[in-house]
Amino acid sequence: MASSGKLFIDAFWKNNPILIQVLGVCSTLAVTNLLANTLFMCFGLIFTTGLSNLTISALRNHIPDRIRMIVQVLIISIYVMIVDIVIKAVSPDIHRFIGPYVGLIITNCIVMGRAEAFASQNKPFTSFLDGIAMGMGYSMILVLIALVREPLGFGTILGYKLPGLELWWHQWTIMVMAPGAFFMLALFTWFARAKMAAPEGATK
Amino acid sequence: MKKDSPVYIFLFITILSIVFGVAISLVHYLSLDKLKSNERMIRNRSISRAFNLHVEASNGEAFENAIRANIEKKELKSSSGTMQLFISKNQPREIGFVFTGIGFWDRISGILVLSDDLNEIKSIEFLDQKETPGLGARIEEEWFKEQFKSIPIDWSKPAASRIVFGQKTSNGKVINGITGATQTSSALQRILNSELERFIQTYKQ
């Protein structure tokens, strides 16, 4: 299980899909102004990367090379459609807002990238773990950004008002809009890459 | 059979499509009732909000009961088609109608509520729209809908210029379009003006 642990550490830090691979940025900017929206999006992505990796890996010895990309997109889109239906049934209000982005999970580079680079060459269980880990690495950054944007933009966390709002809070509109996510993502990326580069620099 | 032979590829993709097609159909079928009830709830909630009805719970039944108690539904037929009307039973009476038209990407529909004398907009709510998220879709945001309250309608004006975004009305109010969503704003202005005309023609008949 040591390799499973390494998979997760890589996904969270060394090979984080957003901070290091710079994948899935579109939805990061779009859905992180409210934590509830972010959590549904994260659920969608973890579900899709995990199960599409599992399915593609299980079928990898049977998928003809010439049409492997088409097959991967077909499998990914089925899981995305399931996510879309589930969110629409469970929370129609959140679906009204994040619906278009849920559909775009099909084209999310993390899902396709892991299917092609990992699942098509590894065993099902390892591929499943890789998908879950990558989805969680993506989710961690989204949740962190949402945890900054929602309080500053709306003065709430998960819709609940923060204490003493009238004493300290003034709406920071840019945090509600996509540019707010640009700034937060840039700050997180800068921090992560600087932290990673530090030991390397020290040895020089 | 070789994996790269055309027959294998054809059979593989056919079987895969059938298996996954059946799976997704099953999921859709199982959630159909829930999806329909959600749609009904969102529609009833929009109608309740358009008429400013106070509803304690936020479930479909509560909204339906509030509408039944406070609003009379009517369908008006004319040469230009059928129009759905909602008339409040309480005083002062308000009259709402369902408008629909093509936005930038797809159909936009909603409810426009007018005062009893039809000379002022009371509120607007959207039932359905598929405009660009973050841009055109912002028509559903509160600040945008708020702008329509108390906008006077001058029926003597030409049909296309009764509601003009960015222009001061006789009581000094302005409806601003959405920056970066000019096409949606223009489409909405066009829809509202043409639907107001259709409404008044139908109502007169």
mmCIF file of C-alpha atoms in Angstrom:
data_model
loop_
_atom_site.group_PDB
_atom_site.id
_atom_site.type_symbol
_atom_site.label_atom_id
_atom_site.label_comp_id
_atom_site.label_asym_id
_atom_site.label_seq_id
_atom_site.Cartn_x
_atom_site.Cartn_y
_atom_site.Cartn_z
ATOM 1 C CA MET A 1 0.000 0.000 0.000
ATOM 2 C CA ALA A 2 3.082 2.237 0.084
ATOM 3 C CA SER A 3 2.584 2.989 -3.593
ATOM 4 C CA SER A 4 -1.050 3.930 -2.913
ATOM 5 C CA GLY A 5 0.119 6.419 -0.290
ATOM 6 C CA LYS A 6 2.650 7.817 -2.737
ATOM 7 C CA LEU A 7 -0.112 8.205 -5.340
ATOM 8 C CA PHE A 8 -2.083 10.366 -2.963
ATOM 9 C CA ILE A 9 0.916 12.440 -1.858
ATOM 10 C CA ASP A 10 1.837 13.035 -5.504
ATOM 11 C CA ALA A 11 -1.714 14.063 -6.370
ATOM 12 C CA PHE A 12 -1.956 16.435 -3.423
ATOM 13 C CA TRP A 13 1.441 18.014 -3.678
ATOM 14 C CA LYS A 14 4.249 16.922 -6.046
ATOM 15 C CA ASN A 15 2.045 16.401 -9.075
ATOM 16 C CA ASN A 16 -1.060 18.371 -8.120
ATOM 17 C CA PRO A 17 -3.293 18.625 -11.213
ATOM 18 C CA ILE A 18 -3.982 22.326 -10.749
ATOM 19 C CA LEU A 19 -0.860 23.783 -9.149
ATOM 20 C CA ILE A 20 1.751 21.751 -10.991
ATOM 21 C CA GLN A 21 0.085 20.313 -14.109
ATOM 22 C CA VAL A 22 -2.103 23.444 -14.546
ATOM 23 C CA LEU A 23 -5.104 21.361 -15.665
ATOM 24 C CA GLY A 24 -8.801 21.969 -14.952
ATOM 25 C CA VAL A 25 -8.338 25.719 -14.510
ATOM 26 C CA CYS A 26 -11.612 26.679 -16.278
ATOM 27 C CA SER A 27 -13.847 25.108 -13.647
ATOM 28 C CA THR A 28 -11.520 26.302 -10.866
ATOM 29 C CA LEU A 29 -12.239 29.876 -11.874
ATOM 30 C CA ALA A 30 -15.924 29.319 -12.489
ATOM 31 C CA VAL A 31 -17.326 27.426 -9.537
ATOM 32 C CA THR A 32 -15.246 28.515 -6.543
ATOM 33 C CA ASN A 33 -17.185 31.591 -5.438
ATOM 34 C CA LEU A 34 -19.498 29.424 -3.313
ATOM 35 C CA LEU A 35 -18.329 26.444 -1.275
ATOM 36 C CA ALA A 36 -21.520 24.418 -1.906
ATOM 37 C CA ASN A 37 -21.087 24.699 -5.698
ATOM 38 C CA THR A 38 -17.434 23.769 -5.316
ATOM 39 C CA LEU A 39 -18.223 20.648 -3.293
ATOM 40 C CA PHE A 40 -20.693 19.383 -5.904
ATOM 41 C CA MET A 41 -18.155 20.021 -8.670
ATOM 42 C CA CYS A 42 -15.466 18.195 -6.684
ATOM 43 C CA PHE A 43 -17.794 15.239 -6.140
ATOM 44 C CA GLY A 44 -18.424 15.175 -9.905
ATOM 45 C CA LEU A 45 -14.767 15.204 -10.776
ATOM 46 C CA ILE A 46 -13.672 12.619 -8.177
ATOM 47 C CA PHE A 47 -16.505 10.305 -9.274
ATOM 48 C CA THR A 48 -15.643 10.722 -12.956
ATOM 49 C CA THR A 49 -11.847 10.410 -12.702
ATOM 50 C CA GLY A 50 -12.099 7.415 -10.353
ATOM 51 C CA LEU A 51 -14.654 5.408 -12.315
ATOM 52 C CA SER A 52 -13.468 6.344 -15.804
ATOM 53 C CA ASN A 53 -9.918 5.332 -14.841
ATOM 54 C CA LEU A 54 -11.254 2.058 -13.420
ATOM 55 C CA THR A 55 -13.312 1.270 -16.528
ATOM 56 C CA ILE A 56 -10.629 2.255 -19.027
ATOM 57 C CA SER A 57 -8.028 0.256 -17.135
ATOM 58 C CA ALA A 58 -10.290 -2.810 -16.934
ATOM 59 C CA LEU A 59 -10.869 -2.633 -20.705
ATOM 60 C CA ARG A 60 -7.321 -1.572 -21.644
ATOM 61 C CA ASN A 61 -6.333 -4.926 -23.150
ATOM 62 C CA HIS A 62 -9.477 -5.004 -25.308
ATOM 63 C CA ILE A 63 -9.598 -1.405 -26.542
ATOM 64 C CA PRO A 64 -8.270 -1.132 -30.123
ATOM 65 C CA ASP A 65 -5.370 1.362 -30.210
ATOM 66 C CA ARG A 66 -6.767 3.211 -33.220
ATOM 67 C CA ILE A 67 -9.938 4.225 -31.445
ATOM 68 C CA ARG A 68 -8.728 4.405 -27.846
ATOM 69 C CA MET A 69 -9.286 8.159 -27.506
ATOM 70 C CA ILE A 70 -12.868 7.864 -28.790
ATOM 71 C CA VAL A 71 -13.536 5.032 -26.348
ATOM 72 C CA GLN A 72 -12.064 7.053 -23.477
ATOM 73 C CA VAL A 73 -14.245 10.073 -24.283
ATOM 74 C CA LEU A 74 -17.305 7.805 -24.540
ATOM 75 C CA ILE A 75 -16.634 6.258 -21.131
ATOM 76 C CA ILE A 76 -15.882 9.624 -19.501
ATOM 77 C CA SER A 77 -19.025 11.213 -20.945
ATOM 78 C CA ILE A 78 -21.236 8.423 -19.582
ATOM 79 C CA TYR A 79 -19.988 9.076 -16.045
ATOM 80 C CA VAL A 80 -20.342 12.830 -16.511
ATOM 81 C CA MET A 81 -23.958 12.350 -17.640
ATOM 82 C CA ILE A 82 -24.628 10.293 -14.518
ATOM 83 C CA VAL A 83 -23.107 13.055 -12.345
ATOM 84 C CA ASP A 84 -25.208 15.643 -14.169
ATOM 85 C CA ILE A 85 -28.434 13.702 -13.579
ATOM 86 C CA VAL A 86 -27.594 13.085 -9.909
ATOM 87 C CA ILE A 87 -26.842 16.765 -9.187
ATOM 88 C CA LYS A 88 -29.977 17.822 -11.080
ATOM 89 C CA ALA A 89 -32.064 15.445 -8.965
ATOM 90 C CA VAL A 90 -30.420 16.192 -5.601
ATOM 91 C CA SER A 91 -29.935 19.939 -5.868
ATOM 92 C CA PRO A 92 -31.615 21.657 -8.825
ATOM 93 C CA ASP A 93 -30.516 25.110 -7.647
ATOM 94 C CA ILE A 94 -26.859 24.215 -7.626
ATOM 95 C CA HIS A 95 -27.354 22.478 -10.970
ATOM 96 C CA ARG A 96 -28.739 25.697 -12.467
ATOM 97 C CA PHE A 97 -25.457 27.386 -11.608
ATOM 98 C CA ILE A 98 -22.823 24.713 -12.182
ATOM 99 C CA GLY A 99 -24.710 22.659 -14.821
ATOM 100 C CA PRO A 100 -22.708 23.967 -17.796
ATOM 101 C CA TYR A 101 -19.436 23.247 -15.997
ATOM 102 C CA VAL A 102 -20.485 19.723 -15.074
ATOM 103 C CA GLY A 103 -20.925 18.993 -18.785
ATOM 104 C CA LEU A 104 -17.464 20.398 -19.359
ATOM 105 C CA ILE A 105 -15.904 17.738 -17.085
ATOM 106 C CA ILE A 106 -15.862 15.658 -20.288
ATOM 107 C CA THR A 107 -13.248 18.019 -21.673
ATOM 108 C CA ASN A 108 -11.472 18.509 -18.345
ATOM 109 C CA CYS A 109 -7.827 17.761 -19.079
ATOM 110 C CA ILE A 110 -7.341 16.005 -15.725
ATOM 111 C CA VAL A 111 -9.817 13.238 -16.599
ATOM 112 C CA MET A 112 -8.622 12.690 -20.171
ATOM 113 C CA GLY A 113 -4.980 13.109 -19.172
ATOM 114 C CA ARG A 114 -5.138 10.467 -16.446
ATOM 115 C CA ALA A 115 -7.109 8.090 -18.657
ATOM 116 C CA GLU A 116 -4.499 8.274 -21.411
ATOM 117 C CA ALA A 117 -1.331 8.589 -19.322
ATOM 118 C CA PHE A 118 -2.156 6.280 -16.426
ATOM 119 C CA ALA A 119 -5.285 4.125 -16.721
ATOM 120 C CA SER A 120 -4.469 2.799 -20.194
ATOM 121 C CA GLN A 121 -1.152 1.391 -18.851
ATOM 122 C CA ASN A 122 -1.915 0.322 -15.282
ATOM 123 C CA LYS A 123 -4.051 -2.176 -13.387
ATOM 124 C CA PRO A 124 -7.665 -1.291 -12.498
ATOM 125 C CA PHE A 125 -7.282 -0.834 -8.739
ATOM 126 C CA THR A 126 -4.176 1.361 -9.047
ATOM 127 C CA SER A 127 -5.871 3.364 -11.808
ATOM 128 C CA PHE A 128 -8.975 3.806 -9.672
ATOM 129 C CA LEU A 129 -6.830 5.093 -6.790
ATOM 130 C CA ASP A 130 -4.965 7.408 -9.144
ATOM 131 C CA GLY A 131 -8.264 8.838 -10.395
ATOM 132 C CA ILE A 132 -9.576 9.361 -6.870
ATOM 133 C CA ALA A 133 -6.265 10.883 -5.755
ATOM 134 C CA MET A 134 -6.112 13.264 -8.718
ATOM 135 C CA GLY A 135 -9.739 14.244 -8.153
ATOM 136 C CA MET A 136 -8.969 14.902 -4.503
ATOM 137 C CA GLY A 137 -5.847 16.900 -5.373
ATOM 138 C CA TYR A 138 -8.041 19.049 -7.631
ATOM 139 C CA SER A 139 -10.726 19.283 -4.951
ATOM 140 C CA MET A 140 -8.294 20.386 -2.264
ATOM 141 C CA ILE A 141 -7.268 23.467 -4.269
ATOM 142 C CA LEU A 142 -10.866 24.273 -5.230
ATOM 143 C CA VAL A 143 -12.041 24.070 -1.625
ATOM 144 C CA LEU A 144 -9.136 26.244 -0.426
ATOM 145 C CA ILE A 145 -9.960 28.896 -3.031
ATOM 146 C CA ALA A 146 -13.682 28.726 -2.185
ATOM 147 C CA LEU A 147 -12.870 29.080 1.516
ATOM 148 C CA VAL A 148 -11.298 32.448 0.727
ATOM 149 C CA ARG A 149 -13.730 33.647 -1.942
ATOM 150 C CA GLU A 150 -17.051 32.915 -0.253
ATOM 151 C CA PRO A 151 -16.320 34.721 3.053
ATOM 152 C CA LEU A 152 -14.791 37.738 1.295
ATOM 153 C CA GLY A 153 -17.384 37.879 -1.496
ATOM 154 C CA PHE A 154 -20.581 36.969 0.370
ATOM 155 C CA GLY A 155 -19.632 37.009 4.074
ATOM 156 C CA THR A 156 -20.786 33.394 4.417
ATOM 157 C CA ILE A 157 -19.486 29.825 4.593
ATOM 158 C CA LEU A 158 -21.773 27.239 2.997
ATOM 159 C CA GLY A 159 -24.492 29.902 3.070
ATOM 160 C CA TYR A 160 -24.185 30.456 6.857
ATOM 161 C CA LYS A 161 -23.414 34.029 7.864
ATOM 162 C CA LEU A 162 -20.106 34.569 9.631
ATOM 163 C CA PRO A 163 -20.193 35.996 13.174
ATOM 164 C CA GLY A 164 -19.915 39.751 13.711
ATOM 165 C CA LEU A 165 -20.412 40.392 10.027
ATOM 166 C CA GLU A 166 -21.459 44.012 10.484
ATOM 167 C CA LEU A 167 -18.237 44.780 12.403
ATOM 168 C CA TRP A 168 -15.646 43.681 9.908
ATOM 169 C CA TRP A 169 -17.141 42.650 6.615
ATOM 170 C CA HIS A 170 -17.440 44.706 3.475
ATOM 171 C CA GLN A 171 -18.311 42.932 0.256
ATOM 172 C CA TRP A 172 -15.258 42.368 -1.906
ATOM 173 C CA THR A 173 -17.049 42.088 -5.249
ATOM 174 C CA ILE A 174 -14.013 40.913 -7.198
ATOM 175 C CA MET A 175 -14.034 37.725 -5.113
ATOM 176 C CA VAL A 176 -17.497 36.896 -6.461
ATOM 177 C CA MET A 177 -16.276 37.334 -10.024
ATOM 178 C CA ALA A 178 -13.859 35.090 -11.976
ATOM 179 C CA PRO A 179 -10.888 37.499 -11.634
ATOM 180 C CA GLY A 180 -11.000 36.869 -7.862
ATOM 181 C CA ALA A 181 -10.263 33.205 -8.579
ATOM 182 C CA PHE A 182 -7.429 34.197 -10.923
ATOM 183 C CA PHE A 183 -5.730 36.087 -8.096
ATOM 184 C CA MET A 184 -6.274 33.322 -5.551
ATOM 185 C CA LEU A 185 -5.089 30.600 -7.929
ATOM 186 C CA ALA A 186 -1.983 32.612 -8.803
ATOM 187 C CA LEU A 187 -1.194 33.106 -5.105
ATOM 188 C CA PHE A 188 -1.653 29.406 -4.300
ATOM 189 C CA THR A 189 0.438 28.363 -7.311
ATOM 190 C CA TRP A 190 3.175 30.815 -6.396
ATOM 191 C CA PHE A 191 3.207 29.575 -2.801
ATOM 192 C CA ALA A 192 3.244 25.886 -3.776
ATOM 193 C CA ARG A 193 5.952 26.241 -6.391
ATOM 194 C CA ALA A 194 8.109 28.431 -4.146
ATOM 195 C CA LYS A 195 7.816 25.833 -1.357
ATOM 196 C CA MET A 196 8.773 23.045 -3.743
ATOM 197 C CA ALA A 197 11.667 24.955 -5.225
ATOM 198 C CA ALA A 198 13.116 25.940 -1.816
ATOM 199 C CA PRO A 199 14.916 22.676 -0.878
ATOM 200 C CA GLU A 200 16.279 22.386 -4.398
ATOM 201 C CA GLY A 201 17.682 25.916 -4.200
ATOM 202 C CA ALA A 202 19.173 25.236 -0.788
ATOM 203 C CA THR A 203 21.244 22.322 -2.075
ATOM 204 C CA LYS A 204 22.734 24.375 -4.873
ATOM 205 C CA MET B 1 -9.750 -11.772 -34.120
ATOM 206 C CA LYS B 2 -7.143 -9.020 -34.423
ATOM 207 C CA LYS B 3 -7.751 -5.956 -32.245
ATOM 208 C CA ASP B 4 -7.128 -3.566 -35.105
ATOM 209 C CA SER B 5 -9.378 -5.309 -37.639
ATOM 210 C CA PRO B 6 -12.375 -3.234 -38.794
ATOM 211 C CA VAL B 7 -14.841 -5.959 -37.714
ATOM 212 C CA TYR B 8 -13.428 -6.040 -34.157
ATOM 213 C CA ILE B 9 -13.479 -2.243 -33.925
ATOM 214 C CA PHE B 10 -17.068 -2.160 -35.182
ATOM 215 C CA LEU B 11 -18.227 -4.860 -32.758
ATOM 216 C CA PHE B 12 -16.323 -3.344 -29.815
ATOM 217 C CA ILE B 13 -17.719 0.148 -30.225
ATOM 218 C CA THR B 14 -21.235 -1.191 -30.887
ATOM 219 C CA ILE B 15 -21.284 -3.348 -27.755
ATOM 220 C CA LEU B 16 -19.746 -0.578 -25.649
ATOM 221 C CA SER B 17 -22.315 1.951 -26.896
ATOM 222 C CA ILE B 18 -25.210 -0.421 -26.202
ATOM 223 C CA VAL B 19 -24.006 -1.282 -22.673
ATOM 224 C CA PHE B 20 -23.375 2.318 -21.665
ATOM 225 C CA GLY B 21 -26.466 3.569 -23.494
ATOM 226 C CA VAL B 22 -28.650 1.176 -21.518
ATOM 227 C CA ALA B 23 -26.900 2.182 -18.260
ATOM 228 C CA ILE B 24 -27.435 5.901 -18.750
ATOM 229 C CA SER B 25 -31.044 5.358 -19.863
ATOM 230 C CA LEU B 26 -31.679 3.389 -16.695
ATOM 231 C CA VAL B 27 -30.239 6.143 -14.477
ATOM 232 C CA HIS B 28 -32.336 8.716 -16.323
ATOM 233 C CA TYR B 29 -35.481 6.596 -16.053
ATOM 234 C CA LEU B 30 -34.999 6.041 -12.315
ATOM 235 C CA SER B 31 -34.595 9.761 -11.646
ATOM 236 C CA LEU B 32 -37.352 10.950 -13.987
ATOM 237 C CA ASP B 33 -39.983 11.544 -11.281
ATOM 238 C CA LYS B 34 -37.561 13.462 -9.105
ATOM 239 C CA LEU B 35 -36.408 15.615 -12.049
ATOM 240 C CA LYS B 36 -40.014 16.424 -12.997
ATOM 241 C CA SER B 37 -40.942 17.373 -9.435
ATOM 242 C CA ASN B 38 -37.824 19.581 -9.207
ATOM 243 C CA GLU B 39 -38.816 21.346 -12.421
ATOM 244 C CA ARG B 40 -42.328 21.933 -11.076
ATOM 245 C CA MET B 41 -40.917 23.241 -7.796
ATOM 246 C CA ILE B 42 -38.619 25.731 -9.577
ATOM 247 C CA ARG B 43 -41.484 26.957 -11.760
ATOM 248 C CA ASN B 44 -43.837 27.396 -8.797
ATOM 249 C CA ARG B 45 -41.132 29.097 -6.776
ATOM 250 C CA SER B 46 -40.523 31.603 -9.586
ATOM 251 C CA ILE B 47 -44.259 32.356 -9.782
ATOM 252 C CA SER B 48 -44.419 32.796 -5.984
ATOM 253 C CA ARG B 49 -41.430 35.126 -6.044
ATOM 254 C CA ALA B 50 -42.844 37.117 -8.964
ATOM 255 C CA PHE B 51 -45.974 37.821 -6.895
ATOM 256 C CA ASN B 52 -43.979 38.299 -3.701
ATOM 257 C CA LEU B 53 -45.847 35.509 -1.910
ATOM 258 C CA HIS B 54 -44.584 34.620 1.529
ATOM 259 C CA VAL B 55 -43.965 30.878 1.615
ATOM 260 C CA GLU B 56 -42.672 29.308 4.838
ATOM 261 C CA ALA B 57 -41.242 26.024 3.557
ATOM 262 C CA SER B 58 -39.224 25.752 0.383
ATOM 263 C CA ASN B 59 -40.694 22.555 -1.019
ATOM 264 C CA GLY B 60 -42.807 22.092 -4.117
ATOM 265 C CA GLU B 61 -46.029 21.510 -2.212
ATOM 266 C CA ALA B 62 -45.719 24.723 -0.162
ATOM 267 C CA PHE B 63 -45.227 26.813 -3.292
ATOM 268 C CA GLU B 64 -48.108 25.064 -5.037
ATOM 269 C CA ASN B 65 -50.434 25.712 -2.083
ATOM 270 C CA ALA B 66 -49.423 29.375 -1.907
ATOM 271 C CA ILE B 67 -50.123 29.812 -5.617
ATOM 272 C CA ARG B 68 -53.478 28.047 -5.352
ATOM 273 C CA ALA B 69 -54.525 30.294 -2.452
ATOM 274 C CA ASN B 70 -53.351 33.617 -3.878
ATOM 275 C CA ILE B 71 -53.208 33.427 -7.652
ATOM 276 C CA GLU B 72 -55.739 32.716 -10.346
ATOM 277 C CA LYS B 73 -54.387 31.044 -13.483
ATOM 278 C CA LYS B 74 -55.875 31.799 -16.885
ATOM 279 C CA GLU B 75 -55.129 30.976 -20.474
ATOM 280 C CA LEU B 76 -55.939 33.611 -23.046
ATOM 281 C CA LYS B 77 -56.321 32.561 -26.646
ATOM 282 C CA SER B 78 -55.977 34.930 -29.563
ATOM 283 C CA SER B 79 -54.926 34.946 -33.196
ATOM 284 C CA SER B 80 -51.274 35.206 -32.064
ATOM 285 C CA GLY B 81 -51.469 32.054 -29.924
ATOM 286 C CA THR B 82 -52.107 31.165 -26.295
ATOM 287 C CA MET B 83 -50.855 33.234 -23.391
ATOM 288 C CA GLN B 84 -50.585 32.073 -19.787
ATOM 289 C CA LEU B 85 -51.838 34.674 -17.318
ATOM 290 C CA PHE B 86 -51.546 34.822 -13.538
ATOM 291 C CA ILE B 87 -53.804 37.234 -11.649
ATOM 292 C CA SER B 88 -53.372 37.853 -7.933
ATOM 293 C CA LYS B 89 -56.541 37.381 -5.877
ATOM 294 C CA ASN B 90 -55.392 39.905 -3.273
ATOM 295 C CA GLN B 91 -55.600 43.692 -3.489
ATOM 296 C CA PRO B 92 -53.948 45.587 -5.104
ATOM 297 C CA ARG B 93 -54.436 43.242 -8.018
ATOM 298 C CA GLU B 94 -51.394 42.359 -10.122
ATOM 299 C CA ILE B 95 -51.337 40.671 -13.514
ATOM 300 C CA GLY B 96 -48.477 38.473 -14.667
ATOM 301 C CA PHE B 97 -47.876 36.744 -17.973
ATOM 302 C CA VAL B 98 -45.368 34.188 -19.191
ATOM 303 C CA PHE B 99 -43.007 35.609 -21.788
ATOM 304 C CA THR B 100 -40.784 33.549 -24.008
ATOM 305 C CA GLY B 101 -38.340 34.174 -26.828
ATOM 306 C CA ILE B 102 -34.932 33.342 -28.217
ATOM 307 C CA GLY B 103 -31.985 34.711 -26.258
ATOM 308 C CA PHE B 104 -28.359 34.555 -27.346
ATOM 309 C CA TRP B 105 -28.008 30.756 -27.088
ATOM 310 C CA ASP B 106 -31.447 29.357 -26.454
ATOM 311 C CA ARG B 107 -34.959 30.121 -25.288
ATOM 312 C CA ILE B 108 -35.436 32.537 -22.391
ATOM 313 C CA SER B 109 -38.743 32.354 -20.564
ATOM 314 C CA GLY B 110 -40.042 34.054 -17.462
ATOM 315 C CA ILE B 111 -42.910 35.912 -15.820
ATOM 316 C CA LEU B 112 -43.454 39.635 -16.047
ATOM 317 C CA VAL B 113 -45.856 41.018 -13.440
ATOM 318 C CA LEU B 114 -47.649 44.310 -14.119
ATOM 319 C CA SER B 115 -49.769 46.585 -11.954
ATOM 320 C CA ASP B 116 -53.556 46.366 -12.201
ATOM 321 C CA ASP B 117 -53.702 49.337 -14.609
ATOM 322 C CA LEU B 118 -50.921 47.687 -16.670
ATOM 323 C CA ASN B 119 -48.871 50.892 -16.563
ATOM 324 C CA GLU B 120 -46.040 49.709 -14.344
ATOM 325 C CA ILE B 121 -43.802 46.657 -14.008
ATOM 326 C CA LYS B 122 -44.009 45.096 -10.555
ATOM 327 C CA SER B 123 -41.432 42.330 -10.949
ATOM 328 C CA ILE B 124 -39.726 39.904 -13.281
ATOM 329 C CA GLU B 125 -38.667 36.302 -12.687
ATOM 330 C CA PHE B 126 -37.024 33.839 -15.049
ATOM 331 C CA LEU B 127 -38.298 30.312 -15.553
ATOM 332 C CA ASP B 128 -35.668 29.062 -17.949
ATOM 333 C CA GLN B 129 -32.540 30.371 -19.651
ATOM 334 C CA LYS B 130 -29.339 28.859 -20.987
ATOM 335 C CA GLU B 131 -27.254 31.985 -21.473
ATOM 336 C CA THR B 132 -23.475 32.059 -20.911
ATOM 337 C CA PRO B 133 -22.668 31.364 -17.242
ATOM 338 C CA GLY B 134 -21.059 34.387 -15.602
ATOM 339 C CA LEU B 135 -22.226 36.707 -18.390
ATOM 340 C CA GLY B 136 -25.718 36.434 -19.920
ATOM 341 C CA ALA B 137 -26.870 34.063 -17.189
ATOM 342 C CA ARG B 138 -26.523 36.982 -14.751
ATOM 343 C CA ILE B 139 -30.025 38.086 -15.818
ATOM 344 C CA GLU B 140 -31.164 35.775 -13.007
ATOM 345 C CA GLU B 141 -29.217 37.727 -10.379
ATOM 346 C CA GLU B 142 -31.242 39.804 -7.906
ATOM 347 C CA TRP B 143 -29.651 43.173 -8.747
ATOM 348 C CA PHE B 144 -30.673 42.759 -12.395
ATOM 349 C CA LYS B 145 -34.271 41.733 -11.642
ATOM 350 C CA GLU B 146 -34.582 44.513 -9.020
ATOM 351 C CA GLN B 147 -34.045 47.114 -11.753
ATOM 352 C CA PHE B 148 -37.407 46.245 -13.340
ATOM 353 C CA LYS B 149 -39.448 47.177 -10.274
ATOM 354 C CA SER B 150 -41.585 50.325 -10.782
ATOM 355 C CA ILE B 151 -40.540 50.769 -14.423
ATOM 356 C CA PRO B 152 -43.433 52.581 -16.135
ATOM 357 C CA ILE B 153 -44.805 51.298 -19.417
ATOM 358 C CA ASP B 154 -45.927 53.909 -21.899
ATOM 359 C CA TRP B 155 -48.324 52.014 -24.152
ATOM 360 C CA SER B 156 -48.500 54.981 -26.550
ATOM 361 C CA LYS B 157 -44.867 54.374 -27.573
ATOM 362 C CA PRO B 158 -44.039 52.077 -30.526
ATOM 363 C CA ALA B 159 -44.019 48.392 -29.533
ATOM 364 C CA ALA B 160 -40.236 48.022 -29.899
ATOM 365 C CA SER B 161 -39.321 50.880 -27.556
ATOM 366 C CA ARG B 162 -41.502 50.466 -24.468
ATOM 367 C CA ILE B 163 -38.597 48.989 -22.538
ATOM 368 C CA VAL B 164 -35.177 50.343 -23.507
ATOM 369 C CA PHE B 165 -32.141 49.325 -21.466
ATOM 370 C CA GLY B 166 -29.870 52.193 -20.469
ATOM 371 C CA GLN B 167 -32.515 54.865 -21.043
ATOM 372 C CA LYS B 168 -34.095 56.923 -18.248
ATOM 373 C CA THR B 169 -37.831 56.380 -17.844
ATOM 374 C CA SER B 170 -40.380 59.065 -16.922
ATOM 375 C CA ASN B 171 -39.841 58.366 -13.191
ATOM 376 C CA GLY B 172 -36.058 58.585 -13.506
ATOM 377 C CA LYS B 173 -35.382 54.832 -13.288
ATOM 378 C CA VAL B 174 -32.978 52.993 -15.594
ATOM 379 C CA ILE B 175 -32.563 49.325 -16.467
ATOM 380 C CA ASN B 176 -28.906 48.658 -17.192
ATOM 381 C CA GLY B 177 -27.906 45.777 -19.445
ATOM 382 C CA ILE B 178 -25.109 43.410 -18.469
ATOM 383 C CA THR B 179 -21.541 44.326 -19.345
ATOM 384 C CA GLY B 180 -20.021 41.617 -21.513
ATOM 385 C CA ALA B 181 -23.438 40.188 -22.358
ATOM 386 C CA THR B 182 -24.682 42.696 -24.920
ATOM 387 C CA GLN B 183 -26.315 40.004 -27.056
ATOM 388 C CA THR B 184 -28.306 38.592 -24.129
ATOM 389 C CA SER B 185 -29.307 42.089 -22.985
ATOM 390 C CA SER B 186 -30.465 43.070 -26.489
ATOM 391 C CA ALA B 187 -32.302 39.774 -26.930
ATOM 392 C CA LEU B 188 -34.079 40.199 -23.588
ATOM 393 C CA GLN B 189 -35.117 43.750 -24.459
ATOM 394 C CA ARG B 190 -36.481 42.520 -27.793
ATOM 395 C CA ILE B 191 -38.314 39.598 -26.174
ATOM 396 C CA LEU B 192 -39.918 41.785 -23.491
ATOM 397 C CA ASN B 193 -41.109 44.396 -25.978
ATOM 398 C CA SER B 194 -42.558 41.878 -28.408
ATOM 399 C CA GLU B 195 -44.187 39.877 -25.612
ATOM 400 C CA LEU B 196 -45.660 43.035 -24.063
ATOM 401 C CA GLU B 197 -47.225 43.796 -27.435
ATOM 402 C CA ARG B 198 -48.538 40.231 -27.759
ATOM 403 C CA PHE B 199 -49.888 40.456 -24.205
ATOM 404 C CA ILE B 200 -51.753 43.720 -24.748
ATOM 405 C CA GLN B 201 -53.240 42.497 -28.021
ATOM 406 C CA THR B 202 -54.382 39.242 -26.415
ATOM 407 C CA TYR B 203 -55.655 41.012 -23.305
ATOM 408 C CA LYS B 204 -57.708 43.487 -25.350
ATOM 409 C CA GLN B 205 -59.374 40.658 -27.259
#
